[in-house]
XYZ file of C-alpha atoms in Angstrom:
702
model
C 34.720 -53.773 1.541
C 37.713 -51.429 1.474
C 38.170 -49.429 -1.711
C 41.740 -49.012 -2.855
C 43.306 -47.916 -6.086
C 46.887 -48.312 -7.157
C 49.026 -47.119 -10.004
C 49.539 -49.565 -12.823
C 52.412 -51.500 -11.300
C 54.302 -54.528 -12.445
C 56.553 -56.897 -10.556
C 58.699 -57.384 -13.628
C 62.353 -57.719 -12.751
C 61.673 -59.333 -9.385
C 61.839 -63.052 -8.858
C 58.209 -64.122 -8.651
C 58.369 -67.551 -7.114
C 54.703 -68.394 -7.227
C 51.303 -67.068 -8.151
C 51.776 -64.736 -11.126
C 54.205 -64.642 -13.966
C 57.055 -62.162 -14.019
C 55.869 -58.938 -15.570
C 52.221 -59.325 -14.570
C 50.610 -56.625 -12.533
C 47.942 -56.939 -9.857
C 44.579 -57.698 -11.424
C 41.946 -55.201 -10.351
C 38.224 -55.699 -10.741
C 35.776 -52.861 -11.151
C 33.732 -51.719 -8.179
C 31.978 -48.543 -7.164
C 31.662 -46.151 -4.259
C 28.761 -43.813 -3.567
C 29.318 -40.465 -1.863
C 26.880 -37.946 -0.409
C 29.451 -35.279 0.460
C 32.203 -33.522 -1.442
C 30.220 -31.010 -3.530
C 31.694 -27.661 -4.543
C 31.364 -24.905 -7.174
C 27.561 -25.028 -7.649
C 26.013 -23.472 -10.782
C 22.343 -23.364 -11.817
C 21.155 -24.063 -15.335
C 19.357 -21.025 -16.837
C 15.913 -22.596 -16.271
C 16.775 -23.395 -12.654
C 15.993 -27.115 -12.954
C 19.541 -28.440 -12.695
C 22.629 -27.859 -10.599
C 26.068 -28.470 -12.075
C 28.623 -29.171 -9.395
C 32.103 -30.563 -8.918
C 32.291 -33.704 -6.769
C 35.732 -35.156 -5.979
C 37.284 -33.856 -9.172
C 34.540 -34.579 -11.701
C 31.616 -32.511 -12.989
C 28.142 -33.830 -12.190
C 24.572 -32.596 -12.660
C 21.591 -33.203 -10.403
C 18.036 -31.890 -9.962
C 17.766 -28.565 -8.184
C 15.890 -30.204 -5.311
C 18.609 -32.845 -4.948
C 18.810 -36.513 -5.859
C 20.981 -38.827 -7.911
C 23.864 -37.065 -9.625
C 24.817 -37.828 -13.217
C 28.505 -37.788 -14.092
C 29.366 -35.415 -16.938
C 33.167 -35.602 -17.150
C 35.614 -38.462 -16.923
C 39.314 -38.911 -17.446
C 42.604 -38.144 -15.753
C 42.053 -34.434 -15.000
C 40.659 -32.913 -11.799
C 37.553 -31.026 -12.972
C 36.023 -28.027 -11.182
C 34.241 -24.670 -11.668
C 31.282 -25.516 -13.941
C 29.484 -22.590 -15.624
C 26.335 -22.747 -17.792
C 25.944 -20.746 -20.987
C 22.879 -18.414 -20.951
C 20.950 -20.719 -23.301
C 21.813 -23.831 -21.307
C 23.383 -25.588 -24.287
C 26.967 -25.478 -23.073
C 28.791 -26.142 -19.844
C 32.269 -24.698 -19.329
C 34.576 -26.183 -16.700
C 38.216 -26.240 -15.670
C 40.204 -29.438 -16.197
C 43.310 -29.411 -14.046
C 46.397 -31.411 -14.978
C 49.883 -31.505 -13.522
C 50.972 -28.848 -16.036
C 48.200 -26.343 -15.319
C 44.500 -26.108 -16.141
C 42.454 -25.971 -19.326
C 39.101 -24.278 -19.739
C 36.909 -26.631 -21.741
C 33.404 -26.117 -23.138
C 31.072 -29.096 -23.416
C 28.056 -29.310 -25.723
C 25.458 -30.812 -23.399
C 23.420 -32.248 -26.298
C 26.208 -33.956 -28.232
C 28.829 -34.457 -25.518
C 31.457 -32.790 -27.686
C 34.194 -30.882 -25.854
C 36.417 -28.101 -27.177
C 39.427 -26.351 -25.686
C 39.028 -22.635 -24.988
C 41.998 -21.481 -22.910
C 44.839 -22.748 -20.730
C 46.456 -21.289 -17.601
C 49.686 -22.272 -15.851
C 48.102 -22.613 -12.411
C 44.449 -23.290 -11.690
C 41.128 -21.703 -12.635
C 38.874 -20.038 -10.107
C 35.238 -19.014 -10.422
C 33.805 -18.866 -13.989
C 30.697 -17.181 -15.420
C 29.357 -16.565 -18.924
C 28.526 -13.041 -20.043
C 24.713 -12.723 -20.223
C 24.805 -12.529 -24.025
C 26.907 -15.700 -24.221
C 29.721 -14.055 -26.173
C 32.405 -14.206 -23.474
C 33.488 -16.298 -20.545
C 34.813 -14.593 -17.414
C 37.137 -16.542 -15.112
C 39.735 -16.217 -12.360
C 43.270 -17.078 -13.426
C 44.665 -18.310 -10.118
C 48.445 -18.140 -10.537
C 49.116 -18.336 -6.804
C 47.571 -17.346 -3.518
C 49.123 -13.911 -4.100
C 48.115 -13.480 -7.740
C 44.536 -14.405 -8.669
C 42.794 -12.064 -11.087
C 39.716 -11.861 -13.299
C 40.082 -12.450 -17.060
C 37.678 -12.831 -19.982
C 37.896 -14.611 -23.308
C 35.589 -14.591 -26.370
C 33.682 -17.840 -26.911
C 34.453 -17.603 -30.615
C 38.149 -17.853 -29.790
C 40.899 -15.300 -29.474
C 43.168 -13.858 -26.850
C 42.178 -13.751 -23.189
C 42.111 -10.286 -21.616
C 43.106 -9.567 -18.031
C 40.597 -7.288 -16.274
C 42.037 -6.804 -12.789
C 45.728 -6.084 -12.255
C 46.244 -5.503 -8.541
C 49.670 -6.616 -7.379
C 49.938 -9.212 -4.602
C 46.183 -9.038 -4.114
C 43.522 -11.461 -5.183
C 40.047 -11.591 -6.706
C 38.875 -15.133 -6.001
C 35.129 -14.655 -6.408
C 33.060 -12.352 -8.607
C 29.556 -11.981 -10.049
C 28.407 -10.264 -13.227
C 25.447 -7.888 -13.334
C 22.467 -9.076 -15.437
C 23.419 -6.711 -18.264
C 27.055 -7.795 -18.107
C 28.341 -4.237 -17.795
C 29.471 -4.434 -14.188
C 31.243 -6.948 -12.043
C 30.968 -7.397 -8.279
C 34.198 -8.771 -6.877
C 35.993 -9.321 -3.624
C 39.556 -8.158 -3.449
C 42.212 -7.669 -0.799
C 45.334 -9.044 0.782
C 46.336 -7.877 4.252
C 43.860 -6.265 6.638
C 40.890 -8.186 5.256
C 39.054 -8.191 1.943
C 36.275 -5.938 0.667
C 33.680 -5.898 -2.088
C 33.946 -3.566 -5.072
C 31.800 -2.919 -8.132
C 33.760 -2.427 -11.341
C 32.202 -0.788 -14.406
C 33.548 -2.841 -17.330
C 32.926 -0.106 -19.912
C 34.416 2.874 -18.108
C 36.691 0.767 -15.850
C 35.584 2.889 -12.908
C 35.511 1.404 -9.418
C 33.054 1.810 -6.548
C 33.683 0.434 -3.074
C 30.738 -1.567 -1.712
C 32.015 -2.558 1.747
C 34.735 -1.256 4.051
C 35.436 -3.546 6.988
C 38.534 -5.151 8.528
C 36.991 -8.594 8.011
C 37.157 -11.186 5.236
C 34.329 -10.681 2.745
C 34.119 -13.383 0.102
C 31.888 -15.709 -1.946
C 29.845 -13.048 -3.754
C 26.612 -13.797 -5.641
C 24.232 -11.598 -7.689
C 20.693 -12.597 -8.665
C 19.648 -12.859 -12.307
C 17.341 -9.836 -12.029
C 20.080 -7.747 -10.389
C 18.055 -6.908 -7.281
C 19.650 -9.278 -4.786
C 23.199 -9.808 -3.632
C 24.842 -12.114 -1.138
C 28.295 -12.644 0.301
C 30.030 -14.196 3.294
C 31.935 -12.270 5.951
C 34.245 -14.362 8.139
C 35.563 -13.322 11.532
C 36.793 -15.270 14.552
C 36.031 -18.611 12.994
C 32.414 -17.770 12.213
C 30.723 -17.108 8.882
C 28.172 -14.351 8.562
C 26.044 -14.885 5.455
C 24.729 -11.487 4.361
C 21.828 -11.300 1.883
C 20.672 -7.930 0.541
C 17.172 -7.696 -0.968
C 15.314 -4.458 -1.811
C 13.849 -3.270 1.439
C 15.806 -5.488 3.791
C 19.145 -7.013 4.651
C 19.400 -10.304 6.524
C 22.348 -11.958 8.222
C 22.762 -15.628 9.103
C 25.527 -16.781 11.477
C 27.165 -20.226 11.194
C 30.481 -22.007 11.627
C 33.376 -21.486 9.232
C 33.238 -24.020 6.387
C 34.453 -22.154 3.275
C 31.035 -21.353 1.842
C 30.048 -20.846 -1.793
C 26.801 -19.211 -2.927
C 24.549 -19.336 -5.987
C 21.171 -17.625 -6.531
C 18.427 -19.698 -8.089
C 17.434 -18.020 -11.393
C 14.021 -17.187 -9.889
C 15.753 -15.152 -7.182
C 13.497 -16.735 -4.574
C 16.154 -18.825 -2.914
C 19.892 -19.081 -2.473
C 21.999 -22.217 -2.674
C 24.462 -22.224 0.223
C 27.296 -24.733 -0.032
C 29.353 -25.249 3.105
C 31.214 -28.204 4.522
C 30.957 -29.668 0.990
C 27.185 -30.081 1.402
C 24.397 -28.007 -0.132
C 21.419 -26.255 1.436
C 18.550 -24.184 0.109
C 17.985 -20.847 1.876
C 14.440 -19.601 1.353
C 14.783 -15.822 1.200
C 11.218 -15.207 2.338
C 11.156 -17.432 5.421
C 14.877 -17.623 6.148
C 14.648 -21.418 6.462
C 17.481 -23.738 5.401
C 16.637 -27.056 3.714
C 19.247 -29.678 2.791
C 19.799 -30.491 -0.890
C 20.864 -34.147 -0.654
C 22.697 -35.949 -3.425
C 24.382 -39.227 -4.252
C 27.214 -39.630 -6.733
C 28.421 -43.066 -7.770
C 32.063 -43.466 -8.795
C 33.489 -46.431 -10.627
C 36.802 -47.414 -9.030
C 39.246 -50.282 -9.151
C 38.162 -53.149 -6.916
C 40.229 -54.940 -4.316
C 43.121 -56.928 -5.767
C 44.446 -60.057 -4.089
C 45.849 -58.954 -0.740
C 48.299 -61.766 0.077
C 51.929 -61.057 -0.766
C 55.171 -62.550 0.507
C 58.463 -60.645 0.262
C 61.577 -62.651 1.102
C 65.353 -62.242 1.254
C 65.456 -58.599 2.336
C 67.518 -56.525 4.738
C 64.770 -55.234 7.048
C 64.797 -51.837 8.725
C 61.503 -51.941 10.608
C 61.533 -48.374 11.925
C 61.855 -49.307 15.601
C 65.628 -49.400 16.078
C 68.983 -48.494 14.573
C 69.848 -51.640 12.643
C 68.651 -53.585 9.626
C 68.355 -57.377 9.777
C 69.343 -59.365 6.670
C 67.601 -62.527 5.527
C 64.150 -61.313 6.587
C 60.693 -62.101 5.178
C 57.365 -60.277 5.437
C 53.923 -61.741 4.785
C 51.119 -59.357 3.827
C 47.518 -60.471 4.171
C 44.389 -58.399 3.602
C 46.460 -55.241 3.252
C 48.227 -55.579 6.594
C 51.441 -57.155 7.777
C 50.596 -60.637 9.008
C 54.069 -62.006 9.838
C 57.624 -60.753 10.089
C 60.457 -63.290 10.113
C 63.911 -61.856 10.800
C 67.385 -63.263 10.319
C 68.697 -66.277 8.492
C 67.194 -68.612 11.112
C 63.780 -66.975 11.017
C 62.515 -69.054 8.127
C 59.859 -68.110 5.623
C 56.117 -67.975 6.393
C 53.983 -70.610 4.734
C 51.616 -69.303 2.084
C 48.755 -70.721 0.103
C 49.383 -71.926 -3.448
C 49.228 -69.061 -5.930
C 50.377 -66.392 -3.477
C 52.802 -63.923 -5.145
C 56.258 -64.275 -3.662
C 58.871 -61.601 -4.368
C 62.543 -62.340 -3.816
C 64.035 -59.050 -2.650
C 67.541 -60.059 -3.636
C 69.099 -58.837 -0.404
C 67.838 -55.299 -0.851
C 66.626 -53.081 1.986
C 62.961 -53.136 2.976
C 61.626 -50.197 5.002
C 58.286 -48.754 6.060
C 56.669 -46.468 3.495
C 57.931 -42.905 3.806
C 55.971 -39.987 5.251
C 56.383 -36.322 4.318
C 55.291 -34.456 7.432
C 55.062 -31.068 5.703
C 53.495 -31.407 2.277
C 50.792 -28.977 1.175
C 48.548 -31.084 -1.059
C 47.524 -28.264 -3.375
C 48.007 -30.229 -6.601
C 45.655 -33.240 -6.556
C 47.386 -35.101 -9.376
C 50.748 -35.094 -7.592
C 49.776 -38.255 -5.729
C 51.225 -40.621 -8.331
C 54.620 -38.912 -8.148
C 54.590 -39.084 -4.351
C 53.890 -42.813 -4.423
C 56.685 -43.358 -6.930
C 59.028 -41.631 -4.447
C 58.000 -44.131 -1.768
C 55.791 -41.641 0.090
C 52.719 -43.531 1.285
C 51.504 -40.918 3.774
C 51.654 -37.149 4.091
C 50.813 -34.635 6.775
C 49.310 -31.565 5.131
C 49.801 -28.623 7.523
C 47.667 -26.076 5.723
C 45.203 -26.168 2.830
C 41.830 -24.689 1.951
C 39.356 -26.891 3.801
C 37.411 -27.898 0.671
C 40.570 -28.962 -1.154
C 42.013 -30.714 1.870
C 38.960 -32.876 2.462
C 38.309 -33.524 -1.229
C 41.820 -34.826 -1.837
C 41.798 -36.862 1.372
C 38.452 -38.478 0.505
C 39.380 -39.073 -3.124
C 42.466 -41.054 -2.084
C 40.654 -42.879 0.708
C 37.832 -43.986 -1.594
C 40.084 -45.004 -4.462
C 38.988 -42.196 -6.783
C 42.510 -40.754 -6.846
C 45.911 -42.407 -6.589
C 48.071 -40.996 -3.845
C 49.422 -41.326 -0.324
C 47.186 -41.272 2.720
C 46.423 -37.664 3.636
C 46.374 -36.424 7.218
C 45.329 -32.803 7.033
C 45.122 -29.749 9.235
C 42.744 -27.973 6.906
C 43.169 -24.184 7.111
C 45.941 -22.374 8.926
C 44.586 -20.881 12.150
C 46.019 -17.373 12.071
C 45.567 -14.002 13.678
C 43.847 -10.957 12.152
C 44.805 -10.101 8.577
C 46.135 -13.603 8.059
C 49.147 -14.140 5.854
C 47.565 -16.665 3.471
C 43.911 -15.661 3.040
C 42.985 -18.510 0.685
C 44.140 -21.213 3.082
C 43.649 -19.708 6.535
C 40.960 -18.720 9.012
C 41.527 -15.719 11.288
C 40.840 -15.545 15.004
C 41.762 -12.923 17.619
C 39.459 -13.807 20.535
C 40.351 -16.740 22.824
C 36.649 -17.248 23.555
C 36.072 -18.049 19.867
C 38.642 -20.851 19.775
C 36.533 -23.784 21.057
C 33.795 -23.374 18.439
C 36.328 -23.099 15.620
C 38.260 -26.171 16.748
C 35.054 -28.204 17.036
C 33.898 -27.033 13.608
C 37.161 -28.070 11.953
C 37.075 -31.456 13.647
C 33.492 -31.966 12.467
C 34.673 -31.345 8.910
C 37.240 -34.121 9.240
C 40.661 -32.635 9.996
C 43.291 -34.870 11.627
C 45.341 -32.130 13.270
C 45.482 -28.344 13.582
C 48.059 -25.834 12.361
C 48.652 -22.647 14.360
C 50.157 -19.769 12.415
C 52.495 -16.967 13.377
C 50.080 -14.040 13.823
C 48.277 -15.734 16.725
C 48.735 -14.002 20.044
C 49.791 -16.230 22.978
C 46.384 -16.274 24.707
C 44.579 -17.189 21.487
C 47.063 -19.941 20.677
C 46.677 -21.333 24.195
C 42.891 -21.421 23.790
C 43.177 -23.241 20.456
C 45.565 -25.821 21.923
C 43.398 -26.344 25.009
C 40.294 -27.168 22.977
C 42.312 -29.270 20.535
C 43.428 -31.454 23.440
C 39.803 -31.905 24.478
C 38.959 -32.922 20.901
C 41.950 -35.253 20.569
C 43.672 -33.224 17.838
C 47.434 -32.621 17.887
C 48.555 -29.078 17.075
C 51.616 -28.119 15.080
C 52.763 -24.517 14.872
C 54.515 -22.259 12.391
C 55.029 -19.611 15.027
C 57.736 -17.398 16.462
C 56.465 -13.914 15.605
C 53.798 -13.181 18.244
C 54.320 -16.293 20.365
C 57.621 -17.866 21.378
C 58.285 -21.590 21.308
C 58.621 -21.864 25.068
C 55.272 -20.127 25.511
C 53.677 -22.552 23.047
C 55.180 -25.594 24.787
C 53.827 -24.382 28.100
C 50.414 -24.082 26.428
C 50.655 -27.724 25.352
C 51.450 -27.517 21.627
C 52.497 -30.815 20.008
C 55.130 -29.645 17.516
C 56.747 -26.897 15.473
C 57.217 -26.232 11.754
C 60.350 -24.561 10.367
C 63.309 -23.345 12.397
C 61.848 -19.993 13.388
C 62.763 -19.673 17.036
C 64.207 -16.197 16.974
C 61.555 -14.693 19.253
C 62.998 -16.882 22.007
C 66.592 -15.776 21.362
C 66.758 -12.466 19.457
C 65.693 -8.902 20.317
C 62.206 -8.046 19.070
C 63.447 -4.925 17.301
C 65.447 -7.104 14.884
C 62.345 -9.012 13.740
C 59.502 -8.361 11.352
C 56.072 -8.166 12.943
C 54.298 -10.088 10.171
C 51.779 -7.413 9.247
C 52.989 -7.151 5.661
C 55.277 -8.951 3.233
C 58.349 -8.288 5.396
C 58.429 -11.893 6.572
C 59.336 -12.964 3.043
C 62.390 -10.731 2.865
C 63.878 -7.522 4.122
C 65.337 -8.790 7.375
C 67.537 -11.377 5.686
C 68.536 -11.984 2.070
C 66.927 -15.432 2.255
C 63.352 -14.590 3.123
C 62.517 -17.924 4.702
C 65.366 -17.540 7.197
C 63.716 -14.340 8.394
C 66.503 -13.580 10.858
C 70.277 -13.750 10.975
C 70.987 -17.159 12.451
C 74.610 -16.180 12.978
C 73.306 -14.390 16.069
C 71.983 -17.659 17.549
C 74.431 -20.130 19.072
C 72.953 -23.657 18.870
C 75.288 -24.764 21.673
C 74.274 -21.964 24.055
C 72.595 -22.767 27.396
C 69.460 -20.950 26.233
C 69.092 -23.134 23.137
C 69.938 -26.354 24.952
C 67.410 -25.541 27.662
C 64.679 -25.151 25.042
C 65.658 -28.397 23.310
C 65.634 -30.252 26.623
C 62.131 -28.919 27.291
C 61.005 -30.073 23.832
C 62.437 -33.531 24.471
C 60.849 -33.751 27.919
C 57.414 -32.787 26.544
C 57.883 -34.785 23.289
C 57.289 -31.629 21.276
C 58.252 -32.565 17.724
C 60.316 -30.555 15.246
C 59.532 -30.379 11.513
C 62.469 -28.137 10.538
C 62.092 -27.913 6.719
C 65.856 -27.469 6.653
C 66.593 -27.908 2.955
C 64.226 -25.158 1.785
C 66.499 -22.635 3.505
C 69.691 -23.800 1.803
C 71.584 -21.730 -0.741
C 73.997 -23.010 -3.367
C 76.256 -21.581 -6.054
C 73.245 -20.837 -8.239
C 72.127 -18.256 -5.684
C 75.276 -16.173 -5.980
C 73.787 -14.145 -8.841
C 71.022 -12.736 -6.635
C 73.132 -12.025 -3.546
C 76.072 -9.828 -2.829
C 79.199 -11.708 -1.794
C 78.540 -10.809 1.850
C 74.873 -11.826 1.681
C 75.740 -15.184 0.171
C 78.253 -16.046 2.857
C 75.891 -14.787 5.555
C 73.223 -17.138 4.230
C 75.623 -20.088 4.102
C 76.793 -19.509 7.667
C 73.224 -19.107 8.889
C 72.196 -22.350 7.187
C 75.052 -24.212 8.873
C 73.815 -22.924 12.234
C 70.323 -24.224 11.411
C 71.736 -27.635 10.602
C 73.597 -27.692 13.906
C 70.339 -26.805 15.686
C 68.620 -29.817 14.070
C 71.493 -32.153 14.999
C 71.517 -30.969 18.604
C 67.744 -31.333 18.783
C 68.006 -35.001 17.778
C 70.862 -35.568 20.235
C 68.722 -34.044 22.981
C 65.868 -36.464 22.187
C 63.507 -34.107 20.344
C 61.232 -36.116 17.989
C 62.300 -35.216 14.428
C 59.625 -35.165 11.711
C 60.878 -35.098 8.125
C 58.937 -32.455 6.238
C 59.691 -30.580 3.049
C 57.262 -27.726 2.365
C 57.015 -29.392 -1.073
C 60.693 -29.286 -2.107
C 61.471 -33.011 -2.126
C 61.768 -35.504 0.707
C 65.101 -36.944 -0.418
C 66.600 -33.445 -0.404
C 65.401 -32.890 3.151
C 66.736 -36.206 4.433
C 70.128 -35.635 2.828
C 70.245 -32.174 4.441
C 69.850 -33.846 7.854
C 72.709 -36.217 7.046
C 74.906 -33.313 5.976
C 74.153 -31.676 9.321
C 75.361 -34.783 11.167
C 72.082 -36.482 12.111
C 72.565 -40.298 12.219
C 70.963 -42.142 9.310
C 68.821 -44.379 11.518
C 67.318 -41.284 13.164
C 66.717 -39.792 9.718
C 64.854 -42.896 8.566
C 62.666 -42.869 11.675
C 61.964 -39.172 11.070
C 60.520 -40.170 7.678
C 58.613 -43.241 8.898
C 57.713 -44.106 12.480
C 57.882 -40.640 14.050
C 55.118 -39.135 11.937
C 52.708 -41.968 12.704
C 53.493 -41.676 16.397
C 52.933 -37.904 16.372
C 49.467 -38.488 14.917
C 48.736 -41.149 17.527
C 48.590 -43.806 14.810
C 51.734 -45.782 15.594
C 49.669 -48.972 15.866
C 48.345 -48.439 12.336
C 51.367 -47.592 10.189
C 54.935 -46.280 10.245
C 56.770 -49.490 11.185
C 57.095 -52.989 9.738
C 55.386 -54.980 12.489
C 52.486 -57.459 12.555
C 49.142 -55.704 12.473
C 50.411 -52.543 10.800
C 49.168 -51.531 7.375
C 51.417 -52.845 4.630
C 53.122 -49.608 3.577
C 56.513 -50.849 2.355
C 59.367 -49.762 0.113
C 62.186 -51.891 -1.323
C 65.426 -49.990 -1.892
C 68.496 -50.927 -3.911
C 71.268 -50.105 -1.467
C 71.692 -49.471 2.237
C 70.258 -46.135 3.466
C 71.762 -46.793 6.885
C 75.182 -46.486 5.274
C 74.322 -43.792 2.712
C 71.034 -41.935 3.022
C 71.170 -41.115 -0.709
C 70.524 -44.825 -1.434
C 66.926 -44.120 -0.440
C 66.465 -42.583 -3.882
C 66.907 -46.047 -5.450
C 63.354 -47.253 -4.869
C 62.406 -50.391 -6.801
C 59.073 -51.285 -5.221
C 56.353 -49.452 -3.296
C 53.495 -51.265 -1.564
C 50.529 -49.422 -0.075
C 47.894 -51.370 1.850
C 49.196 -54.559 0.321
C 48.922 -53.273 -3.250
C 51.992 -52.801 -5.437
C 51.616 -49.161 -6.483
C 55.045 -48.665 -7.990
C 57.595 -51.115 -9.299
C 59.460 -52.081 -12.398
C 62.539 -53.879 -13.656
C 65.724 -52.729 -11.916
C 68.603 -51.466 -13.989
C 70.757 -54.391 -12.809
C 69.653 -58.003 -12.248
C 68.712 -58.830 -8.684
C 71.252 -61.036 -6.968
C 70.874 -62.991 -3.724
C-alpha cells in the first residue's frame, strides 16, 4: 500500500457534481509506516542503557543494543539534536519550525516540556555541562556562521563562546570536568581540531592537516577521543586511546560519533544507520532499530476534473473542453476538445467542474535546495509537486526525501543530488564532499548512489580530469550529472566529458580571459569581480549573438545538455541603487539583459531549459524568462515536462497523459497568454490527492 499525506485541502468553491458535498475535504484514514533507516544525532543516556536519536524529524529512544524505538516527540516541528542531562532526568532537543528553532527540555518522567532558547536558523550539536548547570549548543545561522553558545538551565541569556568570522564550529565535545571544549573549526583549506580552555579562553591546536576533520567525540573519562577525517570521498575514522591510535577507512556518509559511557565502544552513525565499534577488537556490529510512524492513510483515489483548458506539457497549445480521470493516483484517461466527451465514473466519484480554467502538469523547481524541511507545504501551495535538489548535506537530503515519500512530511517529491562534489577546500563545507584524484571518483559515485541520490552535482573547484572521471562513473551508474562549473572547467570541456546539464549562467571561462576571473580559492566568487557577486564576471564583455556563443549553444542542443540558468537571482531593481554606485547599477542592469538574451538564444537553439530558482521563487524565475523573450509554452515546459525528462522519468510524471502520476494544477487564467497568470493557482493535486485548494475569489463560470 502506498503511503501518501496531503495538506488539509477542501474542494469548496468548485462545482462538485457527485460524490462529496461542496466544502468537504478528502477523508484520510490512519495508517502507519515502519522504518529501519534515517537515524541521526545519537546520544547515550548517562547509564549507557538507552540511545536517544532523531529519526525523520522526531526524537526517539531505543535500547543501546538496538531494537524497537519509542517515539518521544510529536507535533508539527522537525526535531533533532537530543542531549541527555547528566542525571538522565531530562532530554534537551531542537524543535525546528519555519521561523527558526527552539531548544526545548523534556522531563522524561512527567513528559513536561519547557522552552529554553530560540535561534533564527537551526541548532547544531548540543551537550550538557557535566554538572548539569548549562547547555552547550551550536547556533547554526548559516553554512558560513555556525558557532558554539551556552545557556544556563535555570534560565537567562545565552552566551556566545566562539566568534570566528565566516568560519564554522559544527561539532564539539566537552571534557569530563567541563573546563575544556574540543571543537572542529575551519572554512577554506580544510578544517582542524582545537582545544579551547573555557576558563582562560586559551586555544591549543590539536591537528594541522589540509583535510576535513569533523564529528568529534570525547569519552566520559576523558581518556579517549575520536573524529572523522574526510578526503577524496573517503572517511577515515580516527580513535585515540592511551597507548594507541587506530584508523578505520570507509566510504563517505556524513558520520556522527558517540562514546558509550563505559568508554569500551563507540557508536558510529553513517548512512543514517548505526554501528557499534568495539575499541578492543576493532569489530563493527550493526545496531538495528525499527521506528513506527502514524501517518494519514490512502484517501479515495478516483477523481474526475472536467471543463478545463488543458496544457498537457507536450506541445505549444492548450485544448479547451477537456476532461481528466484520475484513478489510483495516476491519470487514467484524458479526453480533449468539445467532442471528446467525459469519461464514465462510478457513482460517488468526486467530479470537479474546472469552469474553463487552465489545467497543467504540476510544476517542478529544478534548483531548490531543500534545507528547510517544513517548506514543503508552501511549495505545494505554489503548485510545485516536484523539486530537484542540487546540493544538500546527505543526511538532510535523504531524510527529507524519505519523510515526504513515506507520508511523514507534506511536500513535493524530492529528487536529490546529495552533497556537492567539489575540489579541495570546497566552497560549502557543510554540504559538499571534496575530491582531487580521478581514481577516487568511482568509489565516491557508487557510495552516493548506494545512499539513494537521484543525480549528482559537480561544483566549480573540480579540475577537468576529476570532473570527467565523476561523469564517466555516473553514466555507468545511471545517474545524470548537473554542474555549477566554469572556474576550473569550461562548459565545452564538461560537455565533451558527457555532463548532462549546467546550473547558473557562469560560462565566462569559455569566453573571457582567465586573468579577469576569480580562482575560487576564497570568498572572491561572491564579490570583488563584479558588484553583483552572483554574476561573477562582467557580462557586457560577452556577446550572446557571437559565433563563439552560438557554437556552444548548438553543441548543448545537439547533446541535449540542459540549462538551469537561475536568471532571476541575478536581477537588480531600484531597491539595489542604494548599495551600488550609479555606474555599478547600470553595469549590473546591462549585464543582466545580456544574460536574459543568452537564455532566449539557448531556447531558440533547442537547448533544454530547466526552470530553477536557487530558492528565490519559481514564479519570479518564469516571469524573468518571459521578460527575456522566451515563449510562454517553452517556459511552461521548462517548469514541467523538461525536468522529468532530464531525470529519465518522463513516463512517470511531468505531462498530463495516461499512465503518468496525477500531479496537476488548476489555474485561473491563461499562462500561455500571460505567464503571470500561473500565480493564480486554485487547485493542486499530487498523486491523485487534493493537497491545496479553496474557494476562488470569484465564482467559477463555464
